[in-house]
Amino acid sequence: MLRLRHITGIFALIFGLGLFGAPQAVAQFPPGCETVQENAEAYTVCRINPVDAAIRVHLAGPDGGVYGGFDGLRRQLWAERRVLLIAMNGGMYHADRQPVGYHVEHGVEIKSAVTVGGYGNFHLLPNGIFSMRDGKAAVTETKAYLAAGKGADFATQSGPMLVINGKLHPRFLPDSDSYKIRNGVGVDKDGAVYLVISRQPVQFYAFAKLFRDRLGCANALYLDGTVSSLFDAASNRRDRLFPMGPILSVSIPIPQRDAR
């Protein structure tokens, strides 16, 4: 899925930030985003192999202040000697931008999981959890995740689930008249992670089918609608639509200068 423009864009990003590492290091970066057409709808699809880049969940910086957007997160990762390649709003949040559901960073549970029903898409059960554990990604229905008791290095809860063990969420209707810009995350059989945002308003049903039928994700999770935002360094896309709560990031260590 990676195209030359992604490699070139990342190369330009690193040089623009003042680094002059070896070009061969840049050519190894596989995460990339593309436009995918499915029926009458278009999506931006970012495919990430967790072996090649770190996928993390973030809420606040070292000072305790919520990032609220991509710029602050990008600066913090740079201070940690990492380059932000891709990022996306990573789960629903309250007015104070605190997560509605389960949130884990560096193995520390910041917010416990929510298992009861309620108002809104988050509570359109079953909902689910995206997690990273020992470098492996998973999307799991919430109660199944909790029953497994394995924990995570990074995790975020959102809802509803889009695809559950190969089946679309039972509440989705092919003739629904609810159309919104939507974004979500799925994991395929090889462990690749797909971060997807629609390029125009779409139904839940069509969005879920994209993950299952086009991307091969047996499990996929809805992240949000109106606030859906994407950062893609390669294409210089930096959405600044609304203040954010949890953020999913894809980053790599800053390539080191070739001393030869």
PDB file of C-alpha atoms in Angstrom:
ATOM      1  CA  MET A   1       0.000   0.000   0.000  1.00  0.00           C
ATOM      2  CA  LEU A   2       2.946   2.318   0.490  1.00  0.00           C
ATOM      3  CA  ARG A   3       3.661   4.517  -2.528  1.00  0.00           C
ATOM      4  CA  LEU A   4       6.755   6.484  -3.518  1.00  0.00           C
ATOM      5  CA  ARG A   5       5.102   9.750  -2.484  1.00  0.00           C
ATOM      6  CA  HIS A   6       4.890   8.478   1.099  1.00  0.00           C
ATOM      7  CA  ILE A   7       8.583   7.672   1.215  1.00  0.00           C
ATOM      8  CA  THR A   8       9.406  11.011  -0.393  1.00  0.00           C
ATOM      9  CA  GLY A   9       7.098  12.862   1.987  1.00  0.00           C
ATOM     10  CA  ILE A  10       8.634  11.281   5.061  1.00  0.00           C
ATOM     11  CA  PHE A  11      12.114  11.979   3.692  1.00  0.00           C
ATOM     12  CA  ALA A  12      11.164  15.653   3.241  1.00  0.00           C
ATOM     13  CA  LEU A  13       9.651  15.769   6.732  1.00  0.00           C
ATOM     14  CA  ILE A  14      12.827  14.518   8.396  1.00  0.00           C
ATOM     15  CA  PHE A  15      15.042  16.857   6.371  1.00  0.00           C
ATOM     16  CA  GLY A  16      12.694  19.728   7.124  1.00  0.00           C
ATOM     17  CA  LEU A  17      13.138  19.048  10.822  1.00  0.00           C
ATOM     18  CA  GLY A  18      16.881  19.337  10.458  1.00  0.00           C
ATOM     19  CA  LEU A  19      17.955  15.707  10.196  1.00  0.00           C
ATOM     20  CA  PHE A  20      20.359  14.425   7.604  1.00  0.00           C
ATOM     21  CA  GLY A  21      20.303  10.685   8.165  1.00  0.00           C
ATOM     22  CA  ALA A  22      21.108   8.090   5.540  1.00  0.00           C
ATOM     23  CA  PRO A  23      18.475   7.876   2.743  1.00  0.00           C
ATOM     24  CA  GLN A  24      18.406   4.076   2.971  1.00  0.00           C
ATOM     25  CA  ALA A  25      16.936   4.339   6.481  1.00  0.00           C
ATOM     26  CA  VAL A  26      13.978   6.351   5.170  1.00  0.00           C
ATOM     27  CA  ALA A  27      13.211   3.817   2.444  1.00  0.00           C
ATOM     28  CA  GLN A  28      12.457   1.209   5.093  1.00  0.00           C
ATOM     29  CA  PHE A  29       9.434   3.073   6.509  1.00  0.00           C
ATOM     30  CA  PRO A  30       6.339   1.138   5.373  1.00  0.00           C
ATOM     31  CA  PRO A  31       3.379   2.935   7.044  1.00  0.00           C
ATOM     32  CA  GLY A  32       1.375   4.827   4.461  1.00  0.00           C
ATOM     33  CA  CYS A  33      -2.050   6.254   3.624  1.00  0.00           C
ATOM     34  CA  GLU A  34      -3.969   5.950   0.359  1.00  0.00           C
ATOM     35  CA  THR A  35      -7.339   6.857  -1.037  1.00  0.00           C
ATOM     36  CA  VAL A  36      -9.495   3.763  -1.474  1.00  0.00           C
ATOM     37  CA  GLN A  37     -12.679   3.870  -3.532  1.00  0.00           C
ATOM     38  CA  GLU A  38     -15.460   1.509  -2.486  1.00  0.00           C
ATOM     39  CA  ASN A  39     -18.683   1.751  -4.467  1.00  0.00           C
ATOM     40  CA  ALA A  40     -19.599   5.449  -4.539  1.00  0.00           C
ATOM     41  CA  GLU A  41     -17.572   6.334  -1.448  1.00  0.00           C
ATOM     42  CA  ALA A  42     -13.924   7.204  -0.901  1.00  0.00           C
ATOM     43  CA  TYR A  43     -11.817   6.632   2.186  1.00  0.00           C
ATOM     44  CA  THR A  44      -8.329   7.484   3.368  1.00  0.00           C
ATOM     45  CA  VAL A  45      -6.849   4.166   4.481  1.00  0.00           C
ATOM     46  CA  CYS A  46      -3.598   3.985   6.443  1.00  0.00           C
ATOM     47  CA  ARG A  47      -2.001   0.555   6.794  1.00  0.00           C
ATOM     48  CA  ILE A  48       0.571   0.019   9.544  1.00  0.00           C
ATOM     49  CA  ASN A  49       2.624  -3.053  10.368  1.00  0.00           C
ATOM     50  CA  PRO A  50       3.325  -2.832  14.127  1.00  0.00           C
ATOM     51  CA  VAL A  51       6.695  -4.461  13.485  1.00  0.00           C
ATOM     52  CA  ASP A  52       7.806  -1.390  11.555  1.00  0.00           C
ATOM     53  CA  ALA A  53       6.370   1.447  13.642  1.00  0.00           C
ATOM     54  CA  ALA A  54       5.097   1.961  17.182  1.00  0.00           C
ATOM     55  CA  ILE A  55       1.347   2.397  17.628  1.00  0.00           C
ATOM     56  CA  ARG A  56       0.438   4.151  20.862  1.00  0.00           C
ATOM     57  CA  VAL A  57      -2.450   5.870  22.615  1.00  0.00           C
ATOM     58  CA  HIS A  58      -2.076   9.333  24.162  1.00  0.00           C
ATOM     59  CA  LEU A  59      -4.146  11.722  26.222  1.00  0.00           C
ATOM     60  CA  ALA A  60      -1.924  14.231  28.045  1.00  0.00           C
ATOM     61  CA  GLY A  61       1.663  15.412  28.045  1.00  0.00           C
ATOM     62  CA  PRO A  62       4.201  15.250  30.892  1.00  0.00           C
ATOM     63  CA  ASP A  63       2.689  18.415  32.406  1.00  0.00           C
ATOM     64  CA  GLY A  64      -0.725  16.743  32.677  1.00  0.00           C
ATOM     65  CA  GLY A  65      -2.317  18.952  30.039  1.00  0.00           C
ATOM     66  CA  VAL A  66      -4.467  17.172  27.454  1.00  0.00           C
ATOM     67  CA  TYR A  67      -2.821  17.399  24.030  1.00  0.00           C
ATOM     68  CA  GLY A  68      -6.100  18.315  22.377  1.00  0.00           C
ATOM     69  CA  GLY A  69      -4.601  18.042  18.888  1.00  0.00           C
ATOM     70  CA  PHE A  70      -1.776  16.722  16.785  1.00  0.00           C
ATOM     71  CA  ASP A  71       0.707  19.601  17.098  1.00  0.00           C
ATOM     72  CA  GLY A  72       1.391  19.197  20.812  1.00  0.00           C
ATOM     73  CA  LEU A  73       1.744  15.441  20.455  1.00  0.00           C
ATOM     74  CA  ARG A  74       4.116  15.839  17.540  1.00  0.00           C
ATOM     75  CA  ARG A  75       6.338  18.191  19.573  1.00  0.00           C
ATOM     76  CA  GLN A  76       6.373  15.819  22.551  1.00  0.00           C
ATOM     77  CA  LEU A  77       7.302  12.825  20.422  1.00  0.00           C
ATOM     78  CA  TRP A  78      10.054  14.869  18.805  1.00  0.00           C
ATOM     79  CA  ALA A  79      11.382  15.662  22.307  1.00  0.00           C
ATOM     80  CA  GLU A  80      11.410  11.897  22.871  1.00  0.00           C
ATOM     81  CA  ARG A  81      13.459  11.512  19.673  1.00  0.00           C
ATOM     82  CA  ARG A  82      10.552  10.099  17.667  1.00  0.00           C
ATOM     83  CA  VAL A  83       8.941  11.166  14.387  1.00  0.00           C
ATOM     84  CA  LEU A  84       5.142  11.237  14.190  1.00  0.00           C
ATOM     85  CA  LEU A  85       4.082   9.668  10.875  1.00  0.00           C
ATOM     86  CA  ILE A  86       0.330   9.160  11.265  1.00  0.00           C
ATOM     87  CA  ALA A  87      -2.179  10.059  13.977  1.00  0.00           C
ATOM     88  CA  MET A  88      -5.939   9.951  14.421  1.00  0.00           C
ATOM     89  CA  ASN A  89      -8.484  10.841  17.070  1.00  0.00           C
ATOM     90  CA  GLY A  90      -8.560   7.687  19.168  1.00  0.00           C
ATOM     91  CA  GLY A  91     -11.811   7.314  21.040  1.00  0.00           C
ATOM     92  CA  MET A  92     -14.761   9.214  22.473  1.00  0.00           C
ATOM     93  CA  TYR A  93     -14.377  11.744  25.261  1.00  0.00           C
ATOM     94  CA  HIS A  94     -16.281  14.038  27.598  1.00  0.00           C
ATOM     95  CA  ALA A  95     -16.452  17.835  27.434  1.00  0.00           C
ATOM     96  CA  ASP A  96     -13.239  18.061  29.475  1.00  0.00           C
ATOM     97  CA  ARG A  97     -11.613  15.758  26.852  1.00  0.00           C
ATOM     98  CA  GLN A  98     -11.199  12.905  29.326  1.00  0.00           C
ATOM     99  CA  PRO A  99     -11.903   9.481  27.781  1.00  0.00           C
ATOM    100  CA  VAL A 100     -15.389   8.012  28.091  1.00  0.00           C
ATOM    101  CA  GLY A 101     -14.035   4.477  28.365  1.00  0.00           C
ATOM    102  CA  TYR A 102     -10.996   2.310  28.971  1.00  0.00           C
ATOM    103  CA  HIS A 103      -7.679   4.062  28.442  1.00  0.00           C
ATOM    104  CA  VAL A 104      -4.208   2.620  29.009  1.00  0.00           C
ATOM    105  CA  GLU A 105      -0.810   4.203  28.401  1.00  0.00           C
ATOM    106  CA  HIS A 106       2.513   2.447  28.978  1.00  0.00           C
ATOM    107  CA  GLY A 107       0.687  -0.314  30.866  1.00  0.00           C
ATOM    108  CA  VAL A 108      -1.004   2.118  33.287  1.00  0.00           C
ATOM    109  CA  GLU A 109      -4.815   2.113  33.368  1.00  0.00           C
ATOM    110  CA  ILE A 110      -5.956   5.738  33.321  1.00  0.00           C
ATOM    111  CA  LYS A 111      -9.671   4.996  32.931  1.00  0.00           C
ATOM    112  CA  SER A 112     -11.486   1.729  33.607  1.00  0.00           C
ATOM    113  CA  ALA A 113     -13.654  -0.006  31.028  1.00  0.00           C
ATOM    114  CA  VAL A 114     -17.359   0.807  30.672  1.00  0.00           C
ATOM    115  CA  THR A 115     -19.630  -2.216  30.201  1.00  0.00           C
ATOM    116  CA  VAL A 116     -23.135  -0.790  30.712  1.00  0.00           C
ATOM    117  CA  GLY A 117     -25.427   0.666  28.093  1.00  0.00           C
ATOM    118  CA  GLY A 118     -26.367   4.308  27.744  1.00  0.00           C
ATOM    119  CA  TYR A 119     -26.887   7.104  25.251  1.00  0.00           C
ATOM    120  CA  GLY A 120     -24.953   7.576  22.021  1.00  0.00           C
ATOM    121  CA  ASN A 121     -22.759   5.526  19.730  1.00  0.00           C
ATOM    122  CA  PHE A 122     -20.322   4.532  22.452  1.00  0.00           C
ATOM    123  CA  HIS A 123     -23.128   2.626  24.175  1.00  0.00           C
ATOM    124  CA  LEU A 124     -24.480   1.006  21.015  1.00  0.00           C
ATOM    125  CA  LEU A 125     -23.430  -2.384  22.365  1.00  0.00           C
ATOM    126  CA  PRO A 126     -21.342  -4.293  21.739  1.00  0.00           C
ATOM    127  CA  ASN A 127     -18.540  -1.761  21.873  1.00  0.00           C
ATOM    128  CA  GLY A 128     -14.873  -2.664  21.926  1.00  0.00           C
ATOM    129  CA  ILE A 129     -11.249  -2.004  22.732  1.00  0.00           C
ATOM    130  CA  PHE A 130      -8.260  -1.436  20.495  1.00  0.00           C
ATOM    131  CA  SER A 131      -5.114  -2.598  22.267  1.00  0.00           C
ATOM    132  CA  MET A 132      -1.391  -3.002  21.788  1.00  0.00           C
ATOM    133  CA  ARG A 133       0.382  -5.678  23.808  1.00  0.00           C
ATOM    134  CA  ASP A 134       3.984  -6.770  23.267  1.00  0.00           C
ATOM    135  CA  GLY A 135       3.974  -5.108  19.851  1.00  0.00           C
ATOM    136  CA  LYS A 136       0.824  -6.885  18.662  1.00  0.00           C
ATOM    137  CA  ALA A 137      -2.463  -5.163  17.866  1.00  0.00           C
ATOM    138  CA  ALA A 138      -6.007  -6.364  18.528  1.00  0.00           C
ATOM    139  CA  VAL A 139      -9.583  -5.142  18.343  1.00  0.00           C
ATOM    140  CA  THR A 140     -11.725  -7.016  20.844  1.00  0.00           C
ATOM    141  CA  GLU A 141     -15.312  -6.768  22.034  1.00  0.00           C
ATOM    142  CA  THR A 142     -15.184  -5.179  25.505  1.00  0.00           C
ATOM    143  CA  LYS A 143     -16.518  -8.050  27.606  1.00  0.00           C
ATOM    144  CA  ALA A 144     -14.323 -10.567  25.770  1.00  0.00           C
ATOM    145  CA  TYR A 145     -11.301  -8.337  26.363  1.00  0.00           C
ATOM    146  CA  LEU A 146     -12.026  -8.086  30.084  1.00  0.00           C
ATOM    147  CA  ALA A 147     -12.696 -11.808  30.368  1.00  0.00           C
ATOM    148  CA  ALA A 148      -9.298 -12.578  28.847  1.00  0.00           C
ATOM    149  CA  GLY A 149      -7.641 -10.560  31.613  1.00  0.00           C
ATOM    150  CA  LYS A 150      -4.430  -9.956  29.663  1.00  0.00           C
ATOM    151  CA  GLY A 151      -4.178  -6.187  29.958  1.00  0.00           C
ATOM    152  CA  ALA A 152      -2.354  -3.992  27.468  1.00  0.00           C
ATOM    153  CA  ASP A 153       0.570  -1.664  26.963  1.00  0.00           C
ATOM    154  CA  PHE A 154      -1.736   0.829  25.200  1.00  0.00           C
ATOM    155  CA  ALA A 155      -5.511   0.673  24.789  1.00  0.00           C
ATOM    156  CA  THR A 156      -8.584   2.740  24.050  1.00  0.00           C
ATOM    157  CA  GLN A 157     -12.277   1.877  24.252  1.00  0.00           C
ATOM    158  CA  SER A 158     -14.880   3.165  21.835  1.00  0.00           C
ATOM    159  CA  GLY A 159     -18.049   2.033  20.151  1.00  0.00           C
ATOM    160  CA  PRO A 160     -19.827   0.557  18.528  1.00  0.00           C
ATOM    161  CA  MET A 161     -17.849  -2.370  17.182  1.00  0.00           C
ATOM    162  CA  LEU A 162     -18.029  -2.283  13.392  1.00  0.00           C
ATOM    163  CA  VAL A 163     -17.095  -5.908  12.768  1.00  0.00           C
ATOM    164  CA  ILE A 164     -17.229  -8.655  15.401  1.00  0.00           C
ATOM    165  CA  ASN A 165     -15.520 -11.937  14.538  1.00  0.00           C
ATOM    166  CA  GLY A 166     -16.336 -11.478  10.863  1.00  0.00           C
ATOM    167  CA  LYS A 167     -19.922 -10.281  11.333  1.00  0.00           C
ATOM    168  CA  LEU A 168     -21.232  -6.747  11.001  1.00  0.00           C
ATOM    169  CA  HIS A 169     -22.710  -5.125  14.100  1.00  0.00           C
ATOM    170  CA  PRO A 170     -26.318  -6.411  14.309  1.00  0.00           C
ATOM    171  CA  ARG A 171     -27.765  -2.895  14.614  1.00  0.00           C
ATOM    172  CA  PHE A 172     -26.371  -1.647  11.288  1.00  0.00           C
ATOM    173  CA  LEU A 173     -28.901  -1.269   8.464  1.00  0.00           C
ATOM    174  CA  PRO A 174     -28.054  -1.117   4.739  1.00  0.00           C
ATOM    175  CA  ASP A 175     -30.851   1.416   4.173  1.00  0.00           C
ATOM    176  CA  SER A 176     -29.942   3.691   7.098  1.00  0.00           C
ATOM    177  CA  ASP A 177     -30.237   7.430   6.420  1.00  0.00           C
ATOM    178  CA  SER A 178     -27.549   8.330   9.012  1.00  0.00           C
ATOM    179  CA  TYR A 179     -24.540   9.632   7.098  1.00  0.00           C
ATOM    180  CA  LYS A 180     -21.472  11.137   8.791  1.00  0.00           C
ATOM    181  CA  ILE A 181     -17.749  11.475   8.312  1.00  0.00           C
ATOM    182  CA  ARG A 182     -16.499   8.452  10.270  1.00  0.00           C
ATOM    183  CA  ASN A 183     -13.190   6.995  11.377  1.00  0.00           C
ATOM    184  CA  GLY A 184     -12.216   3.633  12.813  1.00  0.00           C
ATOM    185  CA  VAL A 185      -9.528   1.028  13.347  1.00  0.00           C
ATOM    186  CA  GLY A 186      -9.269  -2.618  12.350  1.00  0.00           C
ATOM    187  CA  VAL A 187      -6.735  -5.433  12.432  1.00  0.00           C
ATOM    188  CA  ASP A 188      -6.352  -8.049   9.691  1.00  0.00           C
ATOM    189  CA  LYS A 189      -5.326 -11.712   9.964  1.00  0.00           C
ATOM    190  CA  ASP A 190      -1.648 -10.819   9.545  1.00  0.00           C
ATOM    191  CA  GLY A 191      -1.724  -8.325  12.404  1.00  0.00           C
ATOM    192  CA  ALA A 192      -1.639  -5.205  10.219  1.00  0.00           C
ATOM    193  CA  VAL A 193      -3.530  -2.213  11.605  1.00  0.00           C
ATOM    194  CA  TYR A 194      -5.832  -0.086   9.433  1.00  0.00           C
ATOM    195  CA  LEU A 195      -6.680   3.463  10.445  1.00  0.00           C
ATOM    196  CA  VAL A 196      -9.492   4.666   8.191  1.00  0.00           C
ATOM    197  CA  ILE A 197     -11.360   7.939   7.776  1.00  0.00           C
ATOM    198  CA  SER A 198     -14.113   8.502   5.234  1.00  0.00           C
ATOM    199  CA  ARG A 199     -13.712  11.325   2.735  1.00  0.00           C
ATOM    200  CA  GLN A 200     -17.443  12.072   2.761  1.00  0.00           C
ATOM    201  CA  PRO A 201     -20.367  11.139   5.028  1.00  0.00           C
ATOM    202  CA  VAL A 202     -21.062   7.383   5.046  1.00  0.00           C
ATOM    203  CA  GLN A 203     -23.382   4.928   6.822  1.00  0.00           C
ATOM    204  CA  PHE A 204     -22.199   2.623   9.593  1.00  0.00           C
ATOM    205  CA  TYR A 205     -23.158  -0.322   7.372  1.00  0.00           C
ATOM    206  CA  ALA A 206     -20.977   0.752   4.442  1.00  0.00           C
ATOM    207  CA  PHE A 207     -18.104   1.686   6.753  1.00  0.00           C
ATOM    208  CA  ALA A 208     -18.177  -1.709   8.458  1.00  0.00           C
ATOM    209  CA  LYS A 209     -18.323  -3.541   5.120  1.00  0.00           C
ATOM    210  CA  LEU A 210     -15.201  -1.722   3.974  1.00  0.00           C
ATOM    211  CA  PHE A 211     -13.261  -3.090   6.947  1.00  0.00           C
ATOM    212  CA  ARG A 212     -14.552  -6.623   6.559  1.00  0.00           C
ATOM    213  CA  ASP A 213     -14.848  -7.113   2.812  1.00  0.00           C
ATOM    214  CA  ARG A 214     -12.171  -4.819   1.369  1.00  0.00           C
ATOM    215  CA  LEU A 215      -9.545  -4.677   4.145  1.00  0.00           C
ATOM    216  CA  GLY A 216      -9.994  -8.194   5.541  1.00  0.00           C
ATOM    217  CA  CYS A 217     -10.505  -7.155   9.158  1.00  0.00           C
ATOM    218  CA  ALA A 218     -12.483  -9.717  11.162  1.00  0.00           C
ATOM    219  CA  ASN A 219     -12.705  -7.182  13.981  1.00  0.00           C
ATOM    220  CA  ALA A 220     -12.963  -3.415  13.629  1.00  0.00           C
ATOM    221  CA  LEU A 221     -13.945  -0.570  15.935  1.00  0.00           C
ATOM    222  CA  TYR A 222     -15.636   2.774  15.342  1.00  0.00           C
ATOM    223  CA  LEU A 223     -13.665   5.656  16.834  1.00  0.00           C
ATOM    224  CA  ASP A 224     -15.886   8.693  16.197  1.00  0.00           C
ATOM    225  CA  GLY A 225     -17.857  10.722  13.717  1.00  0.00           C
ATOM    226  CA  THR A 226     -18.108  14.493  13.645  1.00  0.00           C
ATOM    227  CA  VAL A 227     -14.665  15.040  15.185  1.00  0.00           C
ATOM    228  CA  SER A 228     -12.900  12.545  12.894  1.00  0.00           C
ATOM    229  CA  SER A 229      -9.402  13.871  12.155  1.00  0.00           C
ATOM    230  CA  LEU A 230      -6.194  12.629  10.562  1.00  0.00           C
ATOM    231  CA  PHE A 231      -2.508  13.583  10.618  1.00  0.00           C
ATOM    232  CA  ASP A 232      -0.464  12.178   7.758  1.00  0.00           C
ATOM    233  CA  ALA A 233       3.088  13.517   7.576  1.00  0.00           C
ATOM    234  CA  ALA A 234       3.730  12.154   4.098  1.00  0.00           C
ATOM    235  CA  SER A 235       0.879  14.121   2.514  1.00  0.00           C
ATOM    236  CA  ASN A 236       1.150  17.055   4.938  1.00  0.00           C
ATOM    237  CA  ARG A 237      -2.431  16.544   6.102  1.00  0.00           C
ATOM    238  CA  ARG A 238      -3.075  17.999   9.560  1.00  0.00           C
ATOM    239  CA  ASP A 239      -6.767  18.238  10.421  1.00  0.00           C
ATOM    240  CA  ARG A 240      -7.612  20.829  13.068  1.00  0.00           C
ATOM    241  CA  LEU A 241     -11.372  20.445  13.250  1.00  0.00           C
ATOM    242  CA  PHE A 242     -12.122  20.096  16.966  1.00  0.00           C
ATOM    243  CA  PRO A 243     -10.182  19.759  20.241  1.00  0.00           C
ATOM    244  CA  MET A 244      -9.448  16.056  20.768  1.00  0.00           C
ATOM    245  CA  GLY A 245      -9.284  13.662  23.691  1.00  0.00           C
ATOM    246  CA  PRO A 246      -7.462  10.341  23.148  1.00  0.00           C
ATOM    247  CA  ILE A 247      -5.176  10.178  20.116  1.00  0.00           C
ATOM    248  CA  LEU A 248      -3.743   7.153  18.312  1.00  0.00           C
ATOM    249  CA  SER A 249      -0.223   7.679  16.995  1.00  0.00           C
ATOM    250  CA  VAL A 250       2.148   5.908  14.628  1.00  0.00           C
ATOM    251  CA  SER A 251       5.790   6.888  15.146  1.00  0.00           C
ATOM    252  CA  ILE A 252       9.364   5.772  14.602  1.00  0.00           C
ATOM    253  CA  PRO A 253      12.675   6.672  16.240  1.00  0.00           C
ATOM    254  CA  ILE A 254      14.501   9.571  14.587  1.00  0.00           C
ATOM    255  CA  PRO A 255      16.951   8.041  12.121  1.00  0.00           C
ATOM    256  CA  GLN A 256      20.528   8.537  13.234  1.00  0.00           C
ATOM    257  CA  ARG A 257      23.109  10.355  11.162  1.00  0.00           C
ATOM    258  CA  ASP A 258      25.348   8.042   9.208  1.00  0.00           C
ATOM    259  CA  ALA A 259      28.763   8.646  10.750  1.00  0.00           C
ATOM    260  CA  ARG A 260      30.697   7.162   7.833  1.00  0.00           C
TER     261      ARG A 260
END
